[in-house]
GROMACS .gro file of C-alpha atoms in nm:
model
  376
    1UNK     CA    1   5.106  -5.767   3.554
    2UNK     CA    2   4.873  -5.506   3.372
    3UNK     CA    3   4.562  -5.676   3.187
    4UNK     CA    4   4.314  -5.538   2.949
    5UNK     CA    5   3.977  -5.611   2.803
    6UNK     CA    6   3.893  -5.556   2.426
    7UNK     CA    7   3.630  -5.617   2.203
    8UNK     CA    8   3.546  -5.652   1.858
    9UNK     CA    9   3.329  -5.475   1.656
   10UNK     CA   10   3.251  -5.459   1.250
   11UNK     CA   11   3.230  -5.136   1.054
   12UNK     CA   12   3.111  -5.123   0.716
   13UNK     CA   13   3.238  -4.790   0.482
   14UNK     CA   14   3.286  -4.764   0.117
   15UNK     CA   15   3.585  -4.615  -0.025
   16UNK     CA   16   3.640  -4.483  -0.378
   17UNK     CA   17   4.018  -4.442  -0.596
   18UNK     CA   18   4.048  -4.332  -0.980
   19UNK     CA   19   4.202  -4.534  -1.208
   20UNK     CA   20   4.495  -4.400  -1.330
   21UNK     CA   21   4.653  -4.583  -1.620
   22UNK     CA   22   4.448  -4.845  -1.654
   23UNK     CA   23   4.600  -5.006  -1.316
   24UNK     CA   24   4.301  -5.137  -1.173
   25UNK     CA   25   4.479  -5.331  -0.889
   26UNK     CA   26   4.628  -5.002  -0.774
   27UNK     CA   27   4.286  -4.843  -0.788
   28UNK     CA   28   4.119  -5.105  -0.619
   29UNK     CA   29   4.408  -5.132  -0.313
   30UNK     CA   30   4.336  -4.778  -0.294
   31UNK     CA   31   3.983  -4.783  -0.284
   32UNK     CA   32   4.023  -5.048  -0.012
   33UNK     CA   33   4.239  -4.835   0.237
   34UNK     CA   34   4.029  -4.538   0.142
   35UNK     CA   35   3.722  -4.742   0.308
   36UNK     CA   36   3.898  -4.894   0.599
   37UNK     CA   37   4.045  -4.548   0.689
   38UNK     CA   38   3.697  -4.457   0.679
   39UNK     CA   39   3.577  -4.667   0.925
   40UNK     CA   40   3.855  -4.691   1.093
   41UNK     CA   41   3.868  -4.288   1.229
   42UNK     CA   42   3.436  -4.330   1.277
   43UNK     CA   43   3.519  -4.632   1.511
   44UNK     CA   44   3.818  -4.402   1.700
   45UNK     CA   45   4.051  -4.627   1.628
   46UNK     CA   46   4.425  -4.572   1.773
   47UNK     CA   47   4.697  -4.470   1.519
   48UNK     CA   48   4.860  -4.782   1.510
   49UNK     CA   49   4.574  -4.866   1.319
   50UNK     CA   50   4.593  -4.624   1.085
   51UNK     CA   51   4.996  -4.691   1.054
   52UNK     CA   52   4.926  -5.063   1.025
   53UNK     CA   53   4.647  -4.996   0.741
   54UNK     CA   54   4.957  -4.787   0.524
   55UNK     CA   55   5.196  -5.091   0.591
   56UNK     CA   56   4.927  -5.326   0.495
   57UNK     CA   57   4.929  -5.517   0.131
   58UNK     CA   58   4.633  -5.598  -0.060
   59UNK     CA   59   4.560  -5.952  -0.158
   60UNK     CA   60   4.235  -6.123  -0.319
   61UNK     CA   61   3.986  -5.979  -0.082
   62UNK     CA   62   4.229  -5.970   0.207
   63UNK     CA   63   4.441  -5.680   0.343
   64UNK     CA   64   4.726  -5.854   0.497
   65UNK     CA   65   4.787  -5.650   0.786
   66UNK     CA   66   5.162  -5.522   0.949
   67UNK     CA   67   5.205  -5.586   1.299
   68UNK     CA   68   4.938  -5.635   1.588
   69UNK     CA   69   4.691  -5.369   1.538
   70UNK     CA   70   4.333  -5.326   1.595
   71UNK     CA   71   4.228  -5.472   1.241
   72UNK     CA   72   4.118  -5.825   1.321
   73UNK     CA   73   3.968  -5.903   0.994
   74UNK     CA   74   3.867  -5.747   0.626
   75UNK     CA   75   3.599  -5.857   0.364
   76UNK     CA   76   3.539  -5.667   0.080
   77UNK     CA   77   3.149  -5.664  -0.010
   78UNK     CA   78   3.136  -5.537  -0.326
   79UNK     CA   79   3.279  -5.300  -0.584
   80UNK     CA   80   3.161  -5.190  -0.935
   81UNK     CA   81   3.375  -4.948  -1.206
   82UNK     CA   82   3.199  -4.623  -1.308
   83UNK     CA   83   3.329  -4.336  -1.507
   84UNK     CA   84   3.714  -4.407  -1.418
   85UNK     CA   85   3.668  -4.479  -1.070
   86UNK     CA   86   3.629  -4.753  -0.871
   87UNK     CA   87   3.391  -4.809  -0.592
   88UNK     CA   88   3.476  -5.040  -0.277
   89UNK     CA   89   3.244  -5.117  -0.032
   90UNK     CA   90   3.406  -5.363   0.307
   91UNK     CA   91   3.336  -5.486   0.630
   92UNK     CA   92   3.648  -5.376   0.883
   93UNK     CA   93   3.623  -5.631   1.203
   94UNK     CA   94   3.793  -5.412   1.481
   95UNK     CA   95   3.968  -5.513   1.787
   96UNK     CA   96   3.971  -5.220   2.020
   97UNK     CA   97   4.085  -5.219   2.382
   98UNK     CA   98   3.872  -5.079   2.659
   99UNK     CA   99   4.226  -4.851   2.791
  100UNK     CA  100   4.401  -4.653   2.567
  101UNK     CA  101   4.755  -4.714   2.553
  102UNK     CA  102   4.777  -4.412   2.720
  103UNK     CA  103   4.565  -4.177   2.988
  104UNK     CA  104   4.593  -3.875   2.808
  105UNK     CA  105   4.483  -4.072   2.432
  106UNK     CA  106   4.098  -4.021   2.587
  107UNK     CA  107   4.165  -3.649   2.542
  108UNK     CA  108   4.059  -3.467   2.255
  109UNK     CA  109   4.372  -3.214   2.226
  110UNK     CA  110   4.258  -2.834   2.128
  111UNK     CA  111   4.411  -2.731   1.809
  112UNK     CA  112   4.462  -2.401   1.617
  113UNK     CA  113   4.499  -2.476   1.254
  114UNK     CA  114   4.717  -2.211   1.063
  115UNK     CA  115   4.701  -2.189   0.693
  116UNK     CA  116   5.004  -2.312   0.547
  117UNK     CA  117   5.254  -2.086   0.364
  118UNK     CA  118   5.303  -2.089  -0.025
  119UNK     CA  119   5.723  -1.993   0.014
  120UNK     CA  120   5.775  -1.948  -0.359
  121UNK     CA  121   5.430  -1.804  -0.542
  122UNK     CA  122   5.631  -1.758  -0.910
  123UNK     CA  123   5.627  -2.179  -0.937
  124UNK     CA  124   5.214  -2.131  -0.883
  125UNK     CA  125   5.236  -1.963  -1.254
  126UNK     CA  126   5.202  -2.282  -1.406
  127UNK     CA  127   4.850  -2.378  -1.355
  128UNK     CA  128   4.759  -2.043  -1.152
  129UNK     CA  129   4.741  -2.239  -0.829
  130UNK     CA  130   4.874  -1.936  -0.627
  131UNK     CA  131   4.562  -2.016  -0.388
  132UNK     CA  132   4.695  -2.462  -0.340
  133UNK     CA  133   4.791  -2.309   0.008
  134UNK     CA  134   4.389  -2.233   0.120
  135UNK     CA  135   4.278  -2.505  -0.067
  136UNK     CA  136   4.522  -2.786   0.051
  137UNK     CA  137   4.492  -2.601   0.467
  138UNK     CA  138   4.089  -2.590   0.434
  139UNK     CA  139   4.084  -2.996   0.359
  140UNK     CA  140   4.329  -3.061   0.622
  141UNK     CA  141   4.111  -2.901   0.841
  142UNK     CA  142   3.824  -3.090   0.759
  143UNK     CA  143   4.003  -3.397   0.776
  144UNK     CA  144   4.114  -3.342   1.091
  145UNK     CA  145   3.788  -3.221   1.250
  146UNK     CA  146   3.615  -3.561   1.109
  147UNK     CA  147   3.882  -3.739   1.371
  148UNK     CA  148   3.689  -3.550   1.653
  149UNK     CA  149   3.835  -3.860   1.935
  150UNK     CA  150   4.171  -3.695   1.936
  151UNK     CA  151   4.092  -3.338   1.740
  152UNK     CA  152   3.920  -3.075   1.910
  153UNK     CA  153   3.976  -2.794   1.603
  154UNK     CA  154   3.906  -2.471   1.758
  155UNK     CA  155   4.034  -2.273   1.507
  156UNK     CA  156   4.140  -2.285   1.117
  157UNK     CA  157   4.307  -1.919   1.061
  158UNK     CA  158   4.258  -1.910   0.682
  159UNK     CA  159   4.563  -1.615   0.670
  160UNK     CA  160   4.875  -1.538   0.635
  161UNK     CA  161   5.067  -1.473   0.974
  162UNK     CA  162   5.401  -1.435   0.806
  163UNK     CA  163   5.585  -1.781   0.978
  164UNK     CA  164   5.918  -1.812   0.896
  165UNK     CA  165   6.070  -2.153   1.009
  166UNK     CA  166   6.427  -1.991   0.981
  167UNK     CA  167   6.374  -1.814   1.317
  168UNK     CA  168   6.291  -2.159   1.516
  169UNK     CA  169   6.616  -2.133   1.771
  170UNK     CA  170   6.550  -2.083   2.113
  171UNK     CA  171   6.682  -1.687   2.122
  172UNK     CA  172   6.436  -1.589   1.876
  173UNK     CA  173   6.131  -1.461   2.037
  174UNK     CA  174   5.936  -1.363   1.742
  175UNK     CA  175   5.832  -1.716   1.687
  176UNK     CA  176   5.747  -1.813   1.990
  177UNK     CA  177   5.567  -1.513   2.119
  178UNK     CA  178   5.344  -1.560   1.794
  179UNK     CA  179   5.278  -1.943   1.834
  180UNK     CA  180   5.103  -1.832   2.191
  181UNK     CA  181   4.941  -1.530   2.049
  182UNK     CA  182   4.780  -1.790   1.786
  183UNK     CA  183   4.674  -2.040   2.072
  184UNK     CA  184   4.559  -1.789   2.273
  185UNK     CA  185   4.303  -1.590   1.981
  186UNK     CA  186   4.222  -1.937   1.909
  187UNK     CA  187   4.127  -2.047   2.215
  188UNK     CA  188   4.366  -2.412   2.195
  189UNK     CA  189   4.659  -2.564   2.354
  190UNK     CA  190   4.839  -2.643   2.025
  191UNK     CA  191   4.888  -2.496   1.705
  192UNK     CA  192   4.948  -2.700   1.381
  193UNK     CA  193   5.138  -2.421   1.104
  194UNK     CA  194   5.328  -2.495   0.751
  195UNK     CA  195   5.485  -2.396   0.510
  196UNK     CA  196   5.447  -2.557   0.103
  197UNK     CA  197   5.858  -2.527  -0.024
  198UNK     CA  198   5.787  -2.673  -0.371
  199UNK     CA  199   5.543  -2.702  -0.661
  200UNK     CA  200   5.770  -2.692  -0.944
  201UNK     CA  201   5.688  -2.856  -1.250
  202UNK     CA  202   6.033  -3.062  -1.453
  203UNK     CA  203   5.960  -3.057  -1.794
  204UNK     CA  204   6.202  -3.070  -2.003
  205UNK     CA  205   6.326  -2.837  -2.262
  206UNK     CA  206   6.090  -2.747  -2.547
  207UNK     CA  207   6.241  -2.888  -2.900
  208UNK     CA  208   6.174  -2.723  -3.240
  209UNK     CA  209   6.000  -3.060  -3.320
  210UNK     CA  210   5.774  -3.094  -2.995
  211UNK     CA  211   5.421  -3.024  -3.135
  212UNK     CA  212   5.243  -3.193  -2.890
  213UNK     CA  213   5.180  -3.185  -2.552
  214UNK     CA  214   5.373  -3.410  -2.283
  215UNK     CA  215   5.316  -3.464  -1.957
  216UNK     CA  216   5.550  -3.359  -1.655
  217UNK     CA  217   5.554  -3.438  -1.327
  218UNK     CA  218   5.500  -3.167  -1.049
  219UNK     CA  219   5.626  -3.189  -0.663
  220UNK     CA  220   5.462  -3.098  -0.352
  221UNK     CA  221   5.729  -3.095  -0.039
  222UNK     CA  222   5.537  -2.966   0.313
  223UNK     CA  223   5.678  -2.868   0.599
  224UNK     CA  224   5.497  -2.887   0.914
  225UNK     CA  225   5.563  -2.750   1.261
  226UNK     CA  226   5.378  -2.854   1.589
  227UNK     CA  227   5.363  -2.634   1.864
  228UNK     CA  228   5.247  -2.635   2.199
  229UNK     CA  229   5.054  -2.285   2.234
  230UNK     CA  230   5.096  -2.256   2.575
  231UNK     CA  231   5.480  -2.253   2.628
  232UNK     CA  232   5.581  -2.181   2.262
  233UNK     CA  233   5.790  -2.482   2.230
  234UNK     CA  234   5.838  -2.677   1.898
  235UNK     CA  235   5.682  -2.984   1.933
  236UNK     CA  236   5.754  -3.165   1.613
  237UNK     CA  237   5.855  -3.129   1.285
  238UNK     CA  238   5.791  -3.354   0.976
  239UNK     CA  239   5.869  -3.295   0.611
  240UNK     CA  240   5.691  -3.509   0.322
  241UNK     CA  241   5.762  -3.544  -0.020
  242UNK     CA  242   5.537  -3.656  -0.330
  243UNK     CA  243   5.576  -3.623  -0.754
  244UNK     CA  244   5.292  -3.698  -0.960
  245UNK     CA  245   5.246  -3.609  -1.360
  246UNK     CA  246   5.062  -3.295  -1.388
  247UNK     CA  247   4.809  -3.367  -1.620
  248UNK     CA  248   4.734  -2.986  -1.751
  249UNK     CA  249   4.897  -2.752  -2.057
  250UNK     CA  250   5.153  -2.479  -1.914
  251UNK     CA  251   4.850  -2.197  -2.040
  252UNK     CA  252   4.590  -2.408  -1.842
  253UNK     CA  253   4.434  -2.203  -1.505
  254UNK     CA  254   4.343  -2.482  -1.271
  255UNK     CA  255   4.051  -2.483  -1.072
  256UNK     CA  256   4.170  -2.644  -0.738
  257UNK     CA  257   3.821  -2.661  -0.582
  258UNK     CA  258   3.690  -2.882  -0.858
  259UNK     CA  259   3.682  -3.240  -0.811
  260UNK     CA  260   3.841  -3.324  -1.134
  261UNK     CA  261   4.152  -3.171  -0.987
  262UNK     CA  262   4.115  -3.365  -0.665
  263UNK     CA  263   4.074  -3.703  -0.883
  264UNK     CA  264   4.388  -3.604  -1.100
  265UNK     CA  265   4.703  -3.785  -0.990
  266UNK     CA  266   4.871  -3.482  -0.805
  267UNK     CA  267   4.572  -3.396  -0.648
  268UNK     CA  268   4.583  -3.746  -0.518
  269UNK     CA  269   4.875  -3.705  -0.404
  270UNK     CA  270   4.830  -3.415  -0.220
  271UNK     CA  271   4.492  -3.615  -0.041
  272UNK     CA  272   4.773  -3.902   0.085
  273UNK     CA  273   4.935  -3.574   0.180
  274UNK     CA  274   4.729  -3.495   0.446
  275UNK     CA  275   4.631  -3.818   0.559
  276UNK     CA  276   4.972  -3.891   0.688
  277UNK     CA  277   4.944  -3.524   0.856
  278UNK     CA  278   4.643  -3.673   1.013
  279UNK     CA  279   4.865  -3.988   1.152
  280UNK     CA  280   5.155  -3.793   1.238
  281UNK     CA  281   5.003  -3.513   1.432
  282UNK     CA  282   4.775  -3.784   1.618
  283UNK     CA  283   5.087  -3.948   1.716
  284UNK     CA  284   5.299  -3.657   1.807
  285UNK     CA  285   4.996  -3.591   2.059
  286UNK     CA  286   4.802  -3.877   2.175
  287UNK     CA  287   5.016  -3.886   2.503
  288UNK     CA  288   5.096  -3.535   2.547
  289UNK     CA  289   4.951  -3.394   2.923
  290UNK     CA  290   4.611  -3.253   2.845
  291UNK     CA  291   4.659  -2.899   2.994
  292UNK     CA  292   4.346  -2.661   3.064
  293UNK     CA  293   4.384  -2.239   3.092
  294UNK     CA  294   4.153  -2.101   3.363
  295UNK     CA  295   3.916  -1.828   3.192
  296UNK     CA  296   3.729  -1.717   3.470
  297UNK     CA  297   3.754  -1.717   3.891
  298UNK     CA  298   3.476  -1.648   4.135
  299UNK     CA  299   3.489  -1.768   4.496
  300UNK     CA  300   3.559  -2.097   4.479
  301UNK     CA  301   3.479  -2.182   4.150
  302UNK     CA  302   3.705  -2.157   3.839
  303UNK     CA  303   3.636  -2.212   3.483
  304UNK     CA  304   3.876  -2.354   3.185
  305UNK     CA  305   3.835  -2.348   2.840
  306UNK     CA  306   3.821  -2.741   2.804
  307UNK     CA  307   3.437  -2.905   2.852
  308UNK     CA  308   3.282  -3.194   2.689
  309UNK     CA  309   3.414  -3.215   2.347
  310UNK     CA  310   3.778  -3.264   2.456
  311UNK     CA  311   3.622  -3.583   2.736
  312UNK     CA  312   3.578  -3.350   3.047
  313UNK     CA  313   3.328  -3.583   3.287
  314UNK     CA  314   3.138  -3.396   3.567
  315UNK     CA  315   3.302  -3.495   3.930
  316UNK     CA  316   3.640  -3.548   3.744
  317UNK     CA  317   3.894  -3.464   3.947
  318UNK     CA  318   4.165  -3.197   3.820
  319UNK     CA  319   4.455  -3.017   3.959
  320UNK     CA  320   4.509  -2.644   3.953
  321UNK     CA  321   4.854  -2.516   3.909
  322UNK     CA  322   5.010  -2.161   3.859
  323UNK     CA  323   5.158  -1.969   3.524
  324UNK     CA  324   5.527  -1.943   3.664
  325UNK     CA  325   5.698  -1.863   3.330
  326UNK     CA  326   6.002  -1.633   3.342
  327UNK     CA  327   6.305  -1.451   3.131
  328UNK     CA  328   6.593  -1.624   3.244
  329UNK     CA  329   6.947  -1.432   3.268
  330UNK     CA  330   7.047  -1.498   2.884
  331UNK     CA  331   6.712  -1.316   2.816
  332UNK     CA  332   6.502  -1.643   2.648
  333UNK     CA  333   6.162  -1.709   2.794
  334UNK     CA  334   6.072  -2.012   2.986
  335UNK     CA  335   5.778  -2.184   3.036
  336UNK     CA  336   5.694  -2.322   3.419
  337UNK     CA  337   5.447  -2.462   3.602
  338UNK     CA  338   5.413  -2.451   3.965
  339UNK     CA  339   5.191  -2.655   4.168
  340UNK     CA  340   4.880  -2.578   4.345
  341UNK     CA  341   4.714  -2.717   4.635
  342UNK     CA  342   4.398  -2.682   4.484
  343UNK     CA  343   4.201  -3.002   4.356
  344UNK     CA  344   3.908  -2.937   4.235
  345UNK     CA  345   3.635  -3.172   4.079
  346UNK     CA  346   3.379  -3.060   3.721
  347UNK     CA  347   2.999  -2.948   3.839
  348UNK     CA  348   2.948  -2.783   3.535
  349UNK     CA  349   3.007  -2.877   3.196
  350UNK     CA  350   2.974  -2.719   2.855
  351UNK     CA  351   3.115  -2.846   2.518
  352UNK     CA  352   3.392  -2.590   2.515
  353UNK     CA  353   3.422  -2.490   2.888
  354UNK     CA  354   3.399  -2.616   3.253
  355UNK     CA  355   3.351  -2.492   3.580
  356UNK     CA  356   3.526  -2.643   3.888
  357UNK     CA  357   3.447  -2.582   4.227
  358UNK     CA  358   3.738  -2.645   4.546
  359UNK     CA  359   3.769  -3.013   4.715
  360UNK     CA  360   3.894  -2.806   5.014
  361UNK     CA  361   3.912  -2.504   5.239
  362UNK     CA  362   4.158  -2.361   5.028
  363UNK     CA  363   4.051  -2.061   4.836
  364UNK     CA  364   4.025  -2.123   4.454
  365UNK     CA  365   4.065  -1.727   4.436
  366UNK     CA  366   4.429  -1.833   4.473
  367UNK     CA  367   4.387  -1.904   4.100
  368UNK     CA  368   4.467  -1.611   3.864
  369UNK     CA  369   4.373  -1.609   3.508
  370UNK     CA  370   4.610  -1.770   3.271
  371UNK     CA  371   4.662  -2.032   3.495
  372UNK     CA  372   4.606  -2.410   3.391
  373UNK     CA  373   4.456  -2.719   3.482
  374UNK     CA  374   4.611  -3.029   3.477
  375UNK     CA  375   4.361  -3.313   3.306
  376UNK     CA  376   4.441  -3.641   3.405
   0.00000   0.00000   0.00000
């Protein structure tokens, strides 16, 4: 029989939503999430928390909640109407257990952050948004380093490294060999890259009698592709879709680091966007193994490039194991792990780094570079 212990705690946040034709209900449920959210990530909840919140339904001054989350209880404090948006403040009563629901969901996973790849710049005429790809990458990034419990964000590589998707099976090597040459410049176990397929704009067929101007709506389909850095392998793959009216004339340049843009309805879009990103790639790695590369080696002391951001404790215990990856007969790479005999326990620790020192007689200088820790 397996018991836990949990307590509850309340967070207060204030969340914000435009109003977008005159549906203040909408606004307001929006405004409500956008608060909860808020407190929600500062708080470290899990991601069923976050899932449960997008599942949930607005009511009075009630979110009625999906499922059996963390989110005990809701009370919306205030909220006042100013220049087309709407202004939520809440309390968020939070339920969270004292274990994770799994070991490795303590871990703070090191990611490499690629920007994401524009794959056809001629629909980017309309507005001039040939640069949505930096702009939508660098506030993923930031959204994902304000989730610091389960995001250690080594890296956001604001270029183009020429992905191409198309080359994902196993006997191409090109992919793979780039995916660890990303992790390793970066410094991080995994590496989060994309690729934006669509931003057309539908509208429809200029008449003789269309003076004046109409509104169309404009898609956004992403594409992302988890890796894990240090084998190469595809981890996970999600595609998302969203429409909203684009709210600009066809000679209009857009400037996408202005809020108004970020308030419009496709820039609103885009910001639900990357919060399910955030969900996703938090649940595609909350109970992945936690896997250190040793740096350095001297006597019997090794160092990995995990420390106290990513929940390294001095006199944890870790595992050492060897690189033992190989070309197999067909000529495709695999990635293997063989284990040491080596425990060793953290006597130093930095926020990046850690040094270990041997539990036994037997020489850490067994332990080449390359070679990984196991964090338990």
């Amino acid at each position: 029989m397996v018991t836990s212990s949990a307590q509850a705690a309340w967070f207060e946040a204030q969340g914000q939503a435009p109003i977008l034709n005159d549906d203040i209900a909408q606004a307001r449920e929006s405004g409500v999430k956008d608060a909860v959210r808020q407190a929600l990530l500062y708080a470290g909840a899990s991601i069923k928390s976050l899932q449960q919140l997008d599942n949930g339904i607005l009511a009075k001054e009630q979110l009625q909640l999906a499922g059996e989350g963390e989110i005990r209880g809701l009370k919306v404090t205030s909220e006042r109407i100013e220049n087309g948006f709407i202004y939520v403040s809440v309390q968020v009563d939070v339920l969270a257990s004292d274990q994770p629901r799994c070991q490795q969901q303590q871990y703070a996973k090191s990611l490499a952050l690629v920007r994401f790849k524009l794959r056809n710049r001629e629909q980017a005429i309309n507005g001039g948004i040939f640069h949505i790809d930096s702009e939508f990458t660098s506030k993923l990034n930031n959204l994902l380093s304000l989730n610091h419990s389960a995001f250690d964000v080594r890296q956001f590589i604001n270029q183009n490294v020429n992905f191409n998707p198309n080359l994902l099976d196993a006997r191409h090597h090109a992919v793979r060999d780039q995916v660890i040459a990303i992790a390793s410049r970066a410094d991080s176990q995994f590496v989060l890259l994309g690729s934006i397929d669509d931003v057309s704009v539908e509208r429809d067929k200029k008449q003789p009698y269309d003076f004046f101007f109409k509104e169309a709506p404009r898609n956004f389909y992403l594409s992302t592709y988890l890796f894990d850095g240090l084998s190469g392998e595809l981890l996970d793959v999600k595609h998302y879709r969203q429409r909203a009216m684009w709210t600009y004339k066809e000679q209009d340049i857009v400037d996408l680091s202005s809020k108004k843009f970020w308030d419009a309805p496709y820039g609103q879009r885009l910001l639900a966007v990357m919060d399910d990103v955030l969900i996703n790639t938090t649940a595609a790695l909350e109970c992945v193994d936690t896997m250190a590369k040793v740096i350095a080696v001297h006597d019997d002391k090794v160092q990995i490039n995990l420390g106290s951001k990513n929940g390294l404790k001095i006199g944890q215990a870790i595992q050492l194991s060897h690189n033992g990856s190989y070309t197999d007969q067909f000529g495709i790479p695999r990635f293997r792990q063989e284990s040491s005999a080596i425990h060793t326990k953290v006597i130093e620790l930095y926020r990046d780094s850690a040094v270990l020192q041997a539990l036994d007689s037997l020489p850490a200088s067994n332990i080449q570079l390359n070679d990984f820790a196991n964090i338990k």
